[in-house]
Amino acid sequence: MKKKNIIFLGLAMMSISSCSDFLNVDSPSKFTDNDVVGSLDEAGRLLNGVYADIASSNTYGNAYLTTFNLNSDVEFTTSTNELKSTSHNEYKLFDCEADASNLLSTWNDAYGAVESANNFITAAQNSHLYQVGDSSMMQMIGEAKCLRAMSYLDLVIMFGDIPFSMQRAYDSKSLVMPIENRDTILTTLINDLKTIAPHMSCAYNLSSGVERCSKEFCWSLIARMALYRGGYSLRPGQSTTDAGIMKRPEDYLDYYRIARNYCDSVIKSGTHSLNNNYYDVFIKECNYKVVNSDDPIFEIPFTQNVSGNIGYIQGPKGNDSSAGGTSAPNLWGTSNGNVRLNAFYRFTFNNQDTRRNTVGYWYYDYDGTPVILNDYNNYCNKWSKFWDESHTLGYQSAGNTGINFPYMRYADVLLMFAEADNELNNGPTAAAKSALKTVRERAFRNATNKAMMVDTYVDGAGSKDSFFKLIFDERAWEFGGENLRWKDLVRWNLYSQVIYKTFWKYYGFGSRDYTYDIDDEYDKYPTDVFYKIVPNPGDGSYPNKVLPVLKFFKYESDTLTIDNLWENFGLNGKYMPSTTGSDAWKTAVWFDWLDNNTGIAKAQCRCSLRGYIYINDERTLMTKSIPEYSSSVNLNSLPPVRYILPIPSDAISRSNGTYKNYYGY
C-alpha cells in the first residue's frame, strides 16, 4: 500500500520556506542560523515541508498537467474564441500575456518550492550531522537538491532565462534574484546533482521507496536536464518585440553524452524494470499501491483530501452523484476530466498496442451510466478516481485525490538512452535498439503480432534519421497525457511543424476539404459509430469492474463482428446494425465538425491554436508569415511557436526593472 509516513497535512505551517523580494516584499526569511538542524527527526520534518511545497495545485498538483499542458499532436484542448481572452491566460493556444491569471500564482509557488529547498539545504549543511558525513543526512540533502533541480528545470522549460539562485534569501546580498542564462542554470544543476548522487540511496533502500528521491531518480534527472540543456529552445531575438529564434548550444553533444551515461547507470543498476503491464502501472497508482522496483522511478507523493488532482483531472468526466446518496451506482464522486488528448491520437497506434487503451471515448453520468464522448478530443484514461476498486474517496469527493504522479519513469530512461546513443553514434547501436525494444515489448506483451512490432519494427531502422523517427513516435505513444510531448517537440525543434500539421488536419478534416489531406489519412477515420450500453463483465477487461460499459459494433474483412471499446470500432462498412427494435444499437456521428452556416470547420478546429495559426469564420487565414498547407510547403522554414511564457507583470514590477520580457510580450 501507499506509504503514509510522508504526511503533508499541516506541514505548510512547519515549513521553513520563504520568498525573496520578487515574490513578497514584506516576507523576509524567518529562518536564521540559530535554527540549524539538530537531529534526523527534525531534518525529516523540514524536508517534508519541501515535498509539501512541490505538491501545490499551482504546480505539480494540478496546473503543470492542465493549465500549462500545451497543445500538440498528443495533448489537445479546444477553444471557440476568435478573440483573445480577457484573462490573457490561453497558454495552450500560445496566446497569453504577462498579466495573465494563474501565471503569478504558479511562478510564486514554483519559486516557493525552490526557496524551501534552498533553506533546507543550507540548514542541513550547517548541521553537525552533515559535518560528520551522516549518510541519512546526505540522503536528505540529495532529495532536496533533486526537488530544487526539478523545480528549476520546469521553470526553465516554460520561461527560458529566469531568476536563479542556489542560496537562501536570508543570506542573499540582494532580495532580487538575478536573471541567469538557461544553459548556465542547467549546467549548474547538473553538476550539483553529480556531486550529491554518490551519497544517495537506491529506492529499494528507502522506507518510502519511489515516493522519495532516490539515487536512480537523481541519475535520471541529470539525464533529463542534459537533454534539455543540449536541445533546442526559443531564444530571445534582437529586441523585446522579436518573437525569438530556435537554437541549441554548440556543445550539445557533450550533454547528450551526459544523458546517455547517466541513463546507462540507471539501466545497469537493475533496480527498475517494466515487468508490470503498461496499464497496470497507472491503475496501481489509482489504487494507492506503490511499486518500488518497476516503471515509476519517482512518484510525486500526494495525500488524500489534501493535495494532488491526479485522477480527477484525468480519466472520464464524472457528473455529480451526491443527489443519489450513498446508494448511488457512482460511488466515486465527481471528476472533471479536463486533461484531453488529440482526437486523432488514438488512430496513430497499432491496433494491438495496449497503450491505446488509455484513450477514452466516454464519461459517466450522475448514476454511473457511460455516455459516449463525441467531441474534438478524448479523455486521458491512464488515471481516474473510477479505477480505485475501493472508491476510497467516496461519492461526495472531487479533487485532492492523493493519487501519486510518476514524474520519472524507467520507460523514459530507456527512451532517453536510445535517443542520446543514436545521436552520439550517428545511428542506432545494439544497445539503443535493445532499450527501445524493451519499451515496445511491454506494449505488445500479449499481442499476436509481437515479433513484427518489436524486433522487426526496431531492427528495420538502420540510419540515425529512421531510428529517431521511431523515438519520435514511441515517446508520443508512451507518454500521452503526461505533459512531455510539447517539451520533446521543442527540444527537437519540431514543435512548429507538428502544430502546423495538427491545425490543418483539424481544419481540413472538419471542413471535409481533401485539399489538405496531404498524408492521405482522412478516409481512415470512422464517421458513423454504433454502440450499446451493457453490464460490466467484471473480469478486469475494463479498469472499472462495476459500472456499465460501452460495446461497439465493428466489421473487419467483410465479416460482421462485435467488439468492445478497446478494439477497432465503428469503421464504416456495408454492414450496418439495426437501430430500431428490441436489439437496437445507438448511433453517433463521429467527427461531425462541419459548420453548416459557414461551410467550413467549426471554431474548435480553427481557433484552438490561435496564438500560432487560425482561420476566421470567413475562411481567411489570419496569421501572417504562415502559409496555407500544401505538399510544397517547406516545413523547416515555419516560424517558431511562441511557447515561452512571459515573466508575470507583478514579478517585473517588484524587481525594480531588473526583469523584462522578450518574445513580443
XYZ file of C-alpha atoms in Angstrom:
665
model
C 0.000 0.000 0.000
C 0.974 3.627 -0.408
C 3.398 4.796 2.268
C 1.871 7.176 4.799
C 4.974 8.418 6.554
C 5.114 11.425 4.245
C 2.371 13.476 5.873
C 1.548 16.809 4.293
C -1.426 17.904 6.387
C -0.321 20.873 8.423
C 3.246 20.775 7.143
C 2.845 24.103 5.426
C 2.924 25.706 8.884
C 6.060 23.758 9.783
C 7.876 24.593 6.567
C 10.858 26.909 6.757
C 10.327 28.205 3.252
C 10.125 31.883 2.453
C 10.096 34.017 -0.637
C 12.574 36.527 -1.938
C 11.601 40.055 -2.842
C 10.140 39.465 -6.263
C 7.640 37.129 -4.612
C 6.756 39.044 -1.451
C 8.476 42.264 -0.476
C 7.200 42.048 3.094
C 8.215 38.476 3.858
C 11.959 38.079 4.515
C 13.119 34.639 5.573
C 12.286 33.779 9.174
C 14.966 31.114 9.195
C 18.216 32.016 10.961
C 21.469 30.178 11.564
C 20.336 29.553 15.137
C 17.809 27.076 13.742
C 20.300 24.611 12.306
C 19.085 21.035 12.093
C 19.929 19.203 15.291
C 18.511 15.738 14.648
C 17.421 13.467 11.842
C 13.823 13.690 13.058
C 13.808 17.454 12.721
C 15.554 17.216 9.363
C 12.862 14.813 8.217
C 10.093 17.180 9.263
C 11.726 20.101 7.476
C 12.317 18.018 4.353
C 8.652 17.032 4.359
C 7.963 20.742 4.011
C 9.878 20.773 0.727
C 7.820 17.835 -0.540
C 4.670 19.648 0.575
C 5.668 22.712 -1.449
C 6.070 20.798 -4.708
C 2.585 19.332 -4.190
C 0.974 22.747 -4.745
C -2.065 22.805 -7.011
C -0.413 25.730 -8.800
C 2.423 23.457 -9.961
C 2.711 19.665 -9.880
C -0.555 19.078 -8.046
C -2.651 20.396 -10.923
C -1.507 23.346 -13.063
C 1.519 21.701 -14.698
C -0.742 18.935 -16.024
C -3.677 21.128 -17.007
C -3.139 24.876 -17.406
C 0.387 24.541 -18.785
C -0.069 21.286 -20.706
C 0.353 22.903 -24.104
C -1.382 21.662 -27.252
C 0.303 19.220 -29.618
C -0.387 16.075 -31.632
C -0.877 14.216 -28.332
C -2.488 16.522 -25.762
C -5.112 18.920 -27.090
C -7.605 21.362 -25.551
C -10.024 23.275 -27.765
C -11.227 26.863 -27.875
C -14.110 28.546 -29.670
C -12.871 32.106 -29.196
C -11.636 34.109 -32.170
C -10.501 36.923 -29.851
C -8.016 36.764 -27.008
C -9.473 36.017 -23.588
C -9.855 38.962 -21.212
C -7.929 36.865 -18.678
C -4.966 36.678 -21.105
C -4.351 33.112 -19.926
C -4.667 30.971 -23.052
C -1.290 29.321 -22.660
C -2.242 26.172 -24.575
C -3.153 28.344 -27.552
C 0.175 30.263 -27.320
C -1.855 33.415 -26.711
C -1.193 34.811 -23.240
C 0.179 37.972 -21.641
C 2.319 38.840 -18.631
C -0.747 39.860 -16.611
C -2.489 36.538 -17.232
C -4.445 34.894 -14.450
C -2.793 31.765 -12.963
C 0.659 32.885 -14.124
C 1.762 34.696 -10.965
C 0.457 32.026 -8.581
C 2.348 29.317 -10.464
C 5.501 31.454 -10.602
C 5.286 32.192 -6.862
C 4.647 28.610 -5.817
C 7.409 27.243 -8.046
C 9.883 29.685 -6.528
C 8.436 28.983 -3.097
C 9.451 25.353 -3.560
C 12.927 26.445 -4.667
C 13.313 28.665 -1.613
C 12.084 25.906 0.666
C 14.718 23.567 -0.792
C 17.432 26.234 -0.513
C 16.513 26.773 3.143
C 16.639 23.080 3.919
C 19.948 22.521 2.130
C 21.584 25.445 3.927
C 20.233 24.338 7.307
C 21.312 20.759 6.727
C 24.808 21.755 5.604
C 25.186 23.858 8.759
C 24.396 20.853 10.924
C 26.743 18.650 12.893
C 25.299 15.617 11.141
C 26.467 16.958 7.811
C 29.904 17.798 9.162
C 30.428 14.195 10.266
C 29.099 12.851 6.959
C 25.979 11.150 8.334
C 24.592 9.033 5.494
C 20.928 9.748 6.303
C 21.582 13.479 6.287
C 23.398 13.225 2.952
C 20.420 11.343 1.510
C 18.060 14.089 2.670
C 20.238 16.787 1.168
C 20.234 14.830 -2.084
C 16.433 14.698 -2.014
C 16.172 18.449 -1.503
C 18.649 19.077 -4.313
C 16.637 16.867 -6.652
C 13.411 18.693 -5.796
C 15.141 22.022 -6.354
C 16.549 20.853 -9.679
C 13.225 19.545 -10.988
C 11.517 22.796 -9.949
C 14.116 24.868 -11.767
C 14.104 22.566 -14.803
C 10.387 23.004 -15.366
C 10.663 26.759 -14.857
C 13.447 26.898 -17.456
C 11.416 24.873 -19.949
C 8.415 27.172 -19.561
C 10.078 30.569 -19.075
C 13.576 30.268 -20.597
C 16.127 32.515 -18.866
C 14.892 33.025 -15.316
C 15.890 34.320 -11.875
C 18.260 31.782 -10.376
C 19.922 31.298 -7.031
C 21.007 28.293 -5.004
C 21.329 30.472 -1.925
C 18.529 31.075 0.546
C 17.061 34.566 0.530
C 18.213 35.200 4.117
C 21.862 35.012 3.039
C 21.481 36.928 -0.219
C 23.006 40.360 -0.662
C 20.027 41.373 -2.782
C 16.389 40.412 -2.387
C 16.071 40.268 -6.177
C 17.445 37.128 -7.780
C 19.476 37.899 -10.908
C 18.272 36.575 -14.258
C 20.548 33.774 -15.450
C 21.021 32.172 -18.847
C 19.182 28.833 -19.090
C 22.328 26.991 -20.206
C 24.212 28.152 -17.124
C 21.303 27.189 -14.878
C 21.039 23.655 -16.220
C 24.810 23.114 -16.220
C 24.984 24.281 -12.612
C 22.157 21.983 -11.547
C 23.610 19.017 -13.426
C 26.970 19.474 -11.702
C 25.258 19.882 -8.345
C 23.426 16.571 -8.725
C 26.530 14.830 -9.999
C 28.205 15.689 -6.702
C 25.406 14.500 -4.423
C 24.321 11.385 -6.377
C 27.036 9.068 -4.898
C 25.713 9.834 -1.409
C 22.119 8.858 -2.191
C 20.398 5.504 -1.727
C 18.544 3.378 -4.234
C 14.762 3.322 -3.973
C 14.615 -0.183 -2.521
C 16.685 1.025 0.454
C 14.357 3.941 1.224
C 11.474 3.384 3.628
C 9.147 5.309 1.298
C 10.626 3.865 -1.886
C 9.828 5.784 -5.056
C 7.827 8.350 -3.073
C 11.231 9.798 -2.179
C 14.014 10.975 -4.466
C 16.486 8.125 -4.883
C 19.877 7.704 -6.481
C 18.183 6.351 -9.618
C 15.970 9.420 -9.760
C 18.974 11.691 -9.320
C 20.716 9.966 -12.244
C 17.547 10.102 -14.339
C 17.015 13.776 -13.588
C 20.589 14.538 -14.619
C 19.870 12.801 -17.925
C 16.624 14.699 -18.492
C 18.248 18.039 -17.714
C 21.152 17.188 -20.004
C 18.830 16.520 -22.958
C 17.101 19.847 -22.416
C 20.495 21.536 -21.982
C 21.605 20.038 -25.287
C 18.307 20.529 -27.066
C 16.698 23.418 -28.911
C 14.758 26.170 -27.188
C 13.285 29.533 -28.139
C 15.901 32.213 -27.517
C 15.331 35.983 -27.376
C 15.626 37.864 -30.659
C 17.300 41.179 -31.408
C 14.711 43.129 -29.412
C 11.978 42.548 -26.864
C 9.397 42.666 -29.665
C 11.096 39.920 -31.677
C 9.329 36.553 -31.400
C 12.691 34.850 -30.972
C 14.581 32.084 -32.735
C 15.036 28.369 -32.103
C 18.644 27.483 -31.241
C 20.611 24.825 -29.468
C 24.065 25.270 -27.900
C 27.177 24.334 -29.835
C 28.279 21.934 -27.081
C 25.035 19.933 -27.277
C 26.805 16.626 -27.893
C 28.564 16.932 -24.530
C 25.171 16.920 -22.879
C 23.822 14.083 -24.983
C 26.833 12.155 -23.701
C 25.929 13.015 -20.111
C 22.349 11.914 -20.732
C 23.460 8.658 -22.298
C 25.890 7.824 -19.494
C 23.512 8.539 -16.628
C 20.675 6.637 -18.277
C 23.107 3.783 -18.677
C 23.822 3.929 -14.943
C 20.121 3.559 -14.179
C 19.753 0.674 -16.621
C 22.798 -1.188 -15.321
C 21.732 -0.736 -11.701
C 18.988 -3.281 -12.382
C 16.725 -1.724 -9.755
C 13.842 -0.871 -12.096
C 12.028 -2.806 -14.786
C 8.927 -2.892 -16.960
C 7.553 -6.126 -15.554
C 4.078 -4.828 -14.815
C 1.795 -4.421 -17.804
C 1.508 -0.878 -19.103
C -1.981 -0.038 -17.890
C -1.393 -1.759 -14.547
C 1.275 0.821 -13.687
C -1.323 3.578 -13.564
C -4.178 1.500 -12.160
C -1.970 0.581 -9.199
C -1.358 4.281 -8.586
C -5.114 4.884 -8.674
C -5.474 2.169 -6.025
C -2.791 3.781 -3.838
C -0.300 0.973 -4.367
C 3.373 1.915 -4.565
C 5.683 -0.405 -6.505
C 9.348 0.361 -5.913
C 11.087 -1.849 -8.473
C 9.047 -1.358 -11.620
C 8.412 1.546 -14.023
C 7.986 4.504 -11.623
C 11.337 5.893 -10.510
C 9.955 8.903 -8.653
C 6.293 9.427 -7.844
C 5.333 12.843 -6.506
C 3.628 11.801 -3.258
C 0.235 13.397 -2.743
C -2.111 12.891 0.199
C -5.811 12.036 0.068
C -8.128 15.004 0.676
C -5.105 17.287 0.954
C -3.208 17.510 -2.322
C -2.997 16.311 -5.909
C -5.702 16.212 -8.569
C -4.377 13.139 -10.387
C -7.338 11.022 -11.461
C -9.674 13.977 -11.111
C -8.232 15.985 -13.987
C -7.539 12.801 -15.984
C -9.898 9.988 -16.825
C -13.537 10.230 -17.869
C -15.582 13.115 -16.566
C -17.926 12.059 -13.762
C -21.043 14.108 -13.169
C -22.359 14.913 -9.696
C -23.609 11.792 -7.931
C -24.409 13.237 -4.495
C -28.134 13.503 -5.230
C -28.332 9.723 -5.220
C -26.850 9.376 -1.766
C -24.542 6.566 -0.739
C -26.664 4.056 -2.615
C -25.992 5.709 -5.968
C -24.257 3.450 -8.515
C -21.499 6.026 -8.826
C -19.645 5.836 -5.514
C -16.573 7.679 -6.746
C -17.735 11.293 -6.689
C -17.152 13.841 -9.411
C -14.327 14.136 -11.906
C -13.707 16.911 -14.428
C -11.507 15.017 -16.922
C -10.064 18.188 -18.433
C -6.728 16.666 -19.465
C -7.617 15.870 -23.047
C -5.914 14.068 -25.921
C -5.830 14.941 -29.610
C -8.818 13.458 -31.465
C -6.518 11.781 -34.000
C -4.057 10.429 -31.432
C -5.755 7.056 -30.973
C -5.536 6.275 -34.683
C -1.739 6.515 -34.665
C -1.425 3.327 -32.581
C -1.171 -0.186 -33.906
C -4.436 -1.927 -33.032
C -2.686 -4.356 -30.669
C -0.696 -1.718 -28.792
C -2.098 -1.841 -25.246
C -1.223 1.819 -24.689
C -4.106 2.743 -26.971
C -6.484 1.574 -24.246
C -5.694 4.688 -22.223
C -7.530 6.877 -24.754
C -11.111 7.295 -23.545
C -14.307 7.960 -25.502
C -16.895 8.076 -22.737
C -17.783 9.766 -19.466
C -20.078 8.840 -16.580
C -23.420 10.426 -15.838
C -24.541 11.058 -12.242
C -25.842 7.491 -11.893
C -22.722 5.828 -13.294
C -24.123 5.278 -16.782
C -21.457 5.679 -19.503
C -22.160 8.380 -22.081
C -20.298 8.401 -25.378
C -17.972 11.368 -25.824
C -18.480 12.868 -29.254
C -16.110 15.811 -29.083
C -12.968 17.378 -30.527
C -10.651 15.468 -28.206
C -10.586 12.418 -25.931
C -10.001 11.677 -22.269
C -6.673 10.506 -20.886
C -7.674 7.322 -19.073
C -4.321 6.475 -17.534
C -5.555 7.666 -14.164
C -9.069 8.018 -12.824
C -10.821 8.008 -9.471
C -13.084 5.429 -11.080
C -10.227 2.928 -11.299
C -9.987 2.777 -7.484
C -11.690 -0.508 -6.659
C -12.391 0.610 -3.078
C -13.800 4.008 -4.145
C -11.742 5.301 -1.233
C -12.629 8.973 -1.573
C -16.382 8.462 -1.572
C -19.370 9.681 -3.550
C -19.119 13.294 -2.342
C -15.460 13.739 -3.303
C -13.943 15.869 -6.040
C -10.241 16.794 -6.267
C -7.341 16.293 -3.852
C -7.335 12.613 -4.717
C -3.909 11.855 -3.247
C -3.076 9.677 -6.256
C 0.648 9.843 -6.998
C 2.054 11.148 -10.266
C 5.095 9.368 -11.781
C 7.324 12.332 -12.559
C 10.045 9.974 -13.794
C 9.540 6.514 -15.285
C 12.006 3.824 -16.289
C 10.465 3.799 -19.777
C 11.589 7.415 -20.100
C 15.125 6.470 -19.104
C 15.216 3.718 -21.741
C 13.974 6.058 -24.464
C 16.313 8.873 -23.417
C 19.178 6.400 -23.592
C 18.149 5.209 -27.049
C 17.787 8.775 -28.311
C 21.119 10.002 -26.939
C 23.000 6.887 -28.034
C 21.626 7.199 -31.565
C 22.684 10.856 -31.732
C 26.179 10.208 -30.419
C 26.864 7.242 -32.713
C 25.220 8.731 -35.808
C 22.905 5.760 -35.921
C 21.384 3.073 -33.703
C 23.664 0.725 -31.807
C 22.588 -2.660 -30.479
C 22.213 -1.068 -27.032
C 19.924 1.673 -28.347
C 17.771 -0.866 -30.159
C 17.591 -3.047 -27.071
C 16.357 -0.120 -24.976
C 13.619 0.713 -27.474
C 12.624 -2.939 -27.767
C 12.217 -3.164 -24.000
C 9.631 -0.390 -24.074
C 7.781 -1.853 -27.055
C 7.859 -5.381 -25.639
C 5.672 -4.278 -22.753
C 3.246 -2.523 -25.098
C 2.872 -5.678 -27.228
C 3.457 -8.273 -24.498
C 0.381 -10.363 -25.277
C -0.084 -9.346 -28.912
C -0.214 -11.857 -31.746
C 1.963 -9.521 -33.827
C 4.564 -9.005 -31.094
C 7.565 -10.257 -33.092
C 6.755 -7.976 -36.002
C 6.006 -4.938 -33.839
C 9.077 -5.303 -31.627
C 12.060 -6.987 -33.292
C 11.168 -6.472 -36.949
C 9.942 -2.932 -36.324
C 13.058 -1.773 -34.444
C 15.638 -3.660 -36.494
C 14.219 -2.110 -39.660
C 15.622 1.295 -38.670
C 19.219 1.303 -39.868
C 20.007 5.014 -40.049
C 20.138 7.804 -37.499
C 17.115 9.555 -39.009
C 14.971 6.447 -39.317
C 15.734 5.419 -35.732
C 14.989 8.916 -34.475
C 11.605 8.685 -36.203
C 10.911 5.590 -34.106
C 11.848 7.514 -30.951
C 9.658 10.417 -32.095
C 6.660 8.110 -32.378
C 7.419 5.975 -29.338
C 7.546 8.909 -26.957
C 4.164 10.072 -28.263
C 2.606 6.659 -27.599
C 4.307 6.101 -24.265
C 3.700 9.418 -22.503
C 0.252 10.587 -23.602
C -1.316 12.885 -21.001
C 1.929 13.275 -19.015
C 2.808 16.757 -20.344
C 6.005 15.661 -22.047
C 5.063 15.849 -25.726
C 5.307 19.588 -26.369
C 8.543 19.709 -24.386
C 10.042 16.927 -26.521
C 8.947 18.691 -29.701
C 10.607 21.903 -28.533
C 13.977 20.344 -27.786
C 13.854 18.566 -31.164
C 12.915 21.827 -32.933
C 9.835 20.143 -34.363
C 7.104 21.954 -32.477
C 6.187 24.361 -35.269
C 5.960 21.541 -37.815
C 3.719 19.421 -35.609
C 1.472 22.335 -34.604
C 1.149 23.418 -38.227
C 0.164 19.938 -39.432
C -2.160 19.443 -36.449
C -4.017 22.625 -37.302
C -4.564 21.692 -40.930
C -5.664 18.166 -40.013
C -8.360 19.536 -37.711
C -9.359 22.246 -40.162
C -9.204 20.170 -43.346
C -10.951 17.094 -41.970
C -13.538 19.224 -40.169
C -14.193 21.176 -43.390
C -14.274 17.951 -45.429
C -11.706 19.559 -47.673
C -9.406 16.895 -49.090
C -7.078 19.579 -50.438
C -5.332 19.394 -47.080
C -5.194 15.587 -46.871
C -1.509 15.577 -47.808
C -0.820 12.353 -45.886
C -3.911 10.551 -47.269
C -5.446 9.906 -43.855
C -8.976 11.318 -43.848
C -10.697 8.174 -45.120
C -9.121 6.104 -42.350
C -11.178 7.754 -39.622
C -14.635 6.498 -38.553
C -17.805 8.527 -39.028
C -20.919 6.510 -38.132
C -20.427 4.714 -34.826
C -22.834 2.157 -33.353
C -22.802 1.183 -29.687
C -24.739 -0.243 -26.767
C -24.609 0.124 -23.008
C -24.086 -3.317 -21.446
C -23.313 -4.684 -17.955
C -19.700 -4.684 -16.861
C -18.183 -8.178 -17.326
C -16.268 -7.662 -14.084
C -13.299 -9.616 -15.419
C -10.779 -6.777 -15.437
C -11.095 -6.094 -19.160
C -12.165 -2.584 -18.115
C -10.341 -0.626 -15.409
C -13.629 -0.103 -13.532
C -15.116 -3.520 -12.780
C -18.570 -2.355 -11.637
C -20.097 0.402 -13.754
C -21.770 -0.391 -17.111
C -19.613 -0.239 -20.230
C -19.978 0.631 -23.892
C -19.871 -2.093 -26.537
C -19.138 -1.066 -30.121
C -20.180 -2.575 -33.414
C -17.480 -3.090 -35.991
C -16.670 -5.145 -39.054
C -13.423 -6.484 -40.428
C -12.739 -8.094 -43.797
C -16.453 -8.248 -44.653
C -17.107 -10.327 -41.535
C -19.662 -8.999 -39.082
C -18.176 -8.884 -35.590
C -18.966 -7.211 -32.314
C -16.223 -5.970 -30.055
C -15.704 -3.683 -27.122
C -14.243 -0.229 -26.720
C -10.658 -1.389 -26.500
C -10.596 -2.635 -30.109
C -11.148 -1.015 -33.500
C -14.689 0.244 -33.575
C -17.313 1.838 -35.739
C -15.424 1.768 -39.029
C -17.713 2.476 -41.980
C -18.804 -0.519 -43.991
C -21.647 -2.160 -45.826
C -22.812 -3.954 -42.697
C -24.959 -1.701 -40.557
C -26.662 -2.921 -37.370
C -30.301 -2.350 -36.529
C -31.077 0.968 -34.845
C -34.692 0.026 -34.034
C -36.449 -2.751 -32.227
C -35.506 -4.777 -29.178
C -31.906 -5.236 -30.337
C -31.382 -1.609 -31.344
C -27.930 -0.057 -31.448
C -27.402 3.578 -30.571
C -25.640 5.703 -33.165
C -23.298 8.669 -33.126
C -21.712 10.632 -35.952
C -18.011 10.853 -35.249
C -16.015 13.943 -36.279
C -19.157 15.948 -37.021
C -17.206 19.189 -37.158
C -18.651 20.978 -40.187
C -20.372 24.302 -39.517
C -23.333 24.354 -41.882
C -23.619 28.135 -41.629
C -20.072 28.844 -42.823
C -19.392 25.680 -44.825
C -16.074 25.162 -43.035
C -14.917 23.529 -39.817
C -16.372 24.755 -36.561
C -14.497 27.183 -34.327
C -12.908 24.419 -32.246
C -10.968 23.342 -35.344
C -9.985 26.883 -36.310
C -9.215 28.665 -33.032
C -7.565 26.088 -30.765
C -4.047 27.038 -31.889
C -4.901 30.703 -32.345
C -1.668 32.178 -30.996
C 0.225 30.431 -33.789
C -2.287 29.902 -36.598
C -6.012 30.271 -37.131
C -8.667 30.851 -39.778
C -11.660 33.096 -39.158
C -15.266 32.228 -39.988
C -14.847 33.890 -43.398
C -12.192 31.336 -44.422
C -9.368 33.865 -44.089
C -6.008 32.687 -42.765
C -5.352 35.314 -40.104
C -1.756 34.524 -39.196
C 0.982 36.386 -41.037
C 4.065 34.579 -42.352
C 2.396 31.149 -42.115
C 1.485 29.609 -45.484
C -1.576 27.616 -46.435
C -0.860 23.893 -46.291
C 0.227 22.111 -49.460
C 2.737 19.469 -50.434
C 5.176 22.198 -51.500
C 5.380 23.902 -48.100
C 8.856 23.778 -46.562
C 8.089 22.711 -43.004
C 11.610 23.624 -41.898
C 11.019 27.289 -42.690
C 7.952 27.788 -40.499
C 8.172 30.485 -37.807
C 8.755 29.193 -34.265
C 5.932 28.551 -31.839
C 5.933 31.117 -29.023
C 5.637 28.550 -26.264
C 7.862 30.504 -23.834
C 5.736 32.135 -21.139
C 6.176 35.749 -20.010
C 7.543 36.636 -16.598
C 4.499 37.817 -14.600
C 3.943 41.567 -14.572
C 3.946 41.626 -10.782
C 7.367 39.960 -10.626
C 8.722 42.502 -13.119
C 7.427 45.462 -11.133
C 8.826 44.057 -7.887
C 12.244 43.637 -9.489
C 12.563 47.415 -9.965
C 13.229 46.997 -13.661
C 15.756 44.159 -13.354
C 13.454 41.758 -15.206
C 11.904 42.278 -18.613
C 10.056 40.183 -21.154
C 11.097 39.266 -24.679
C 9.363 37.221 -27.410
C 6.953 40.017 -28.246
C 5.256 40.150 -24.848
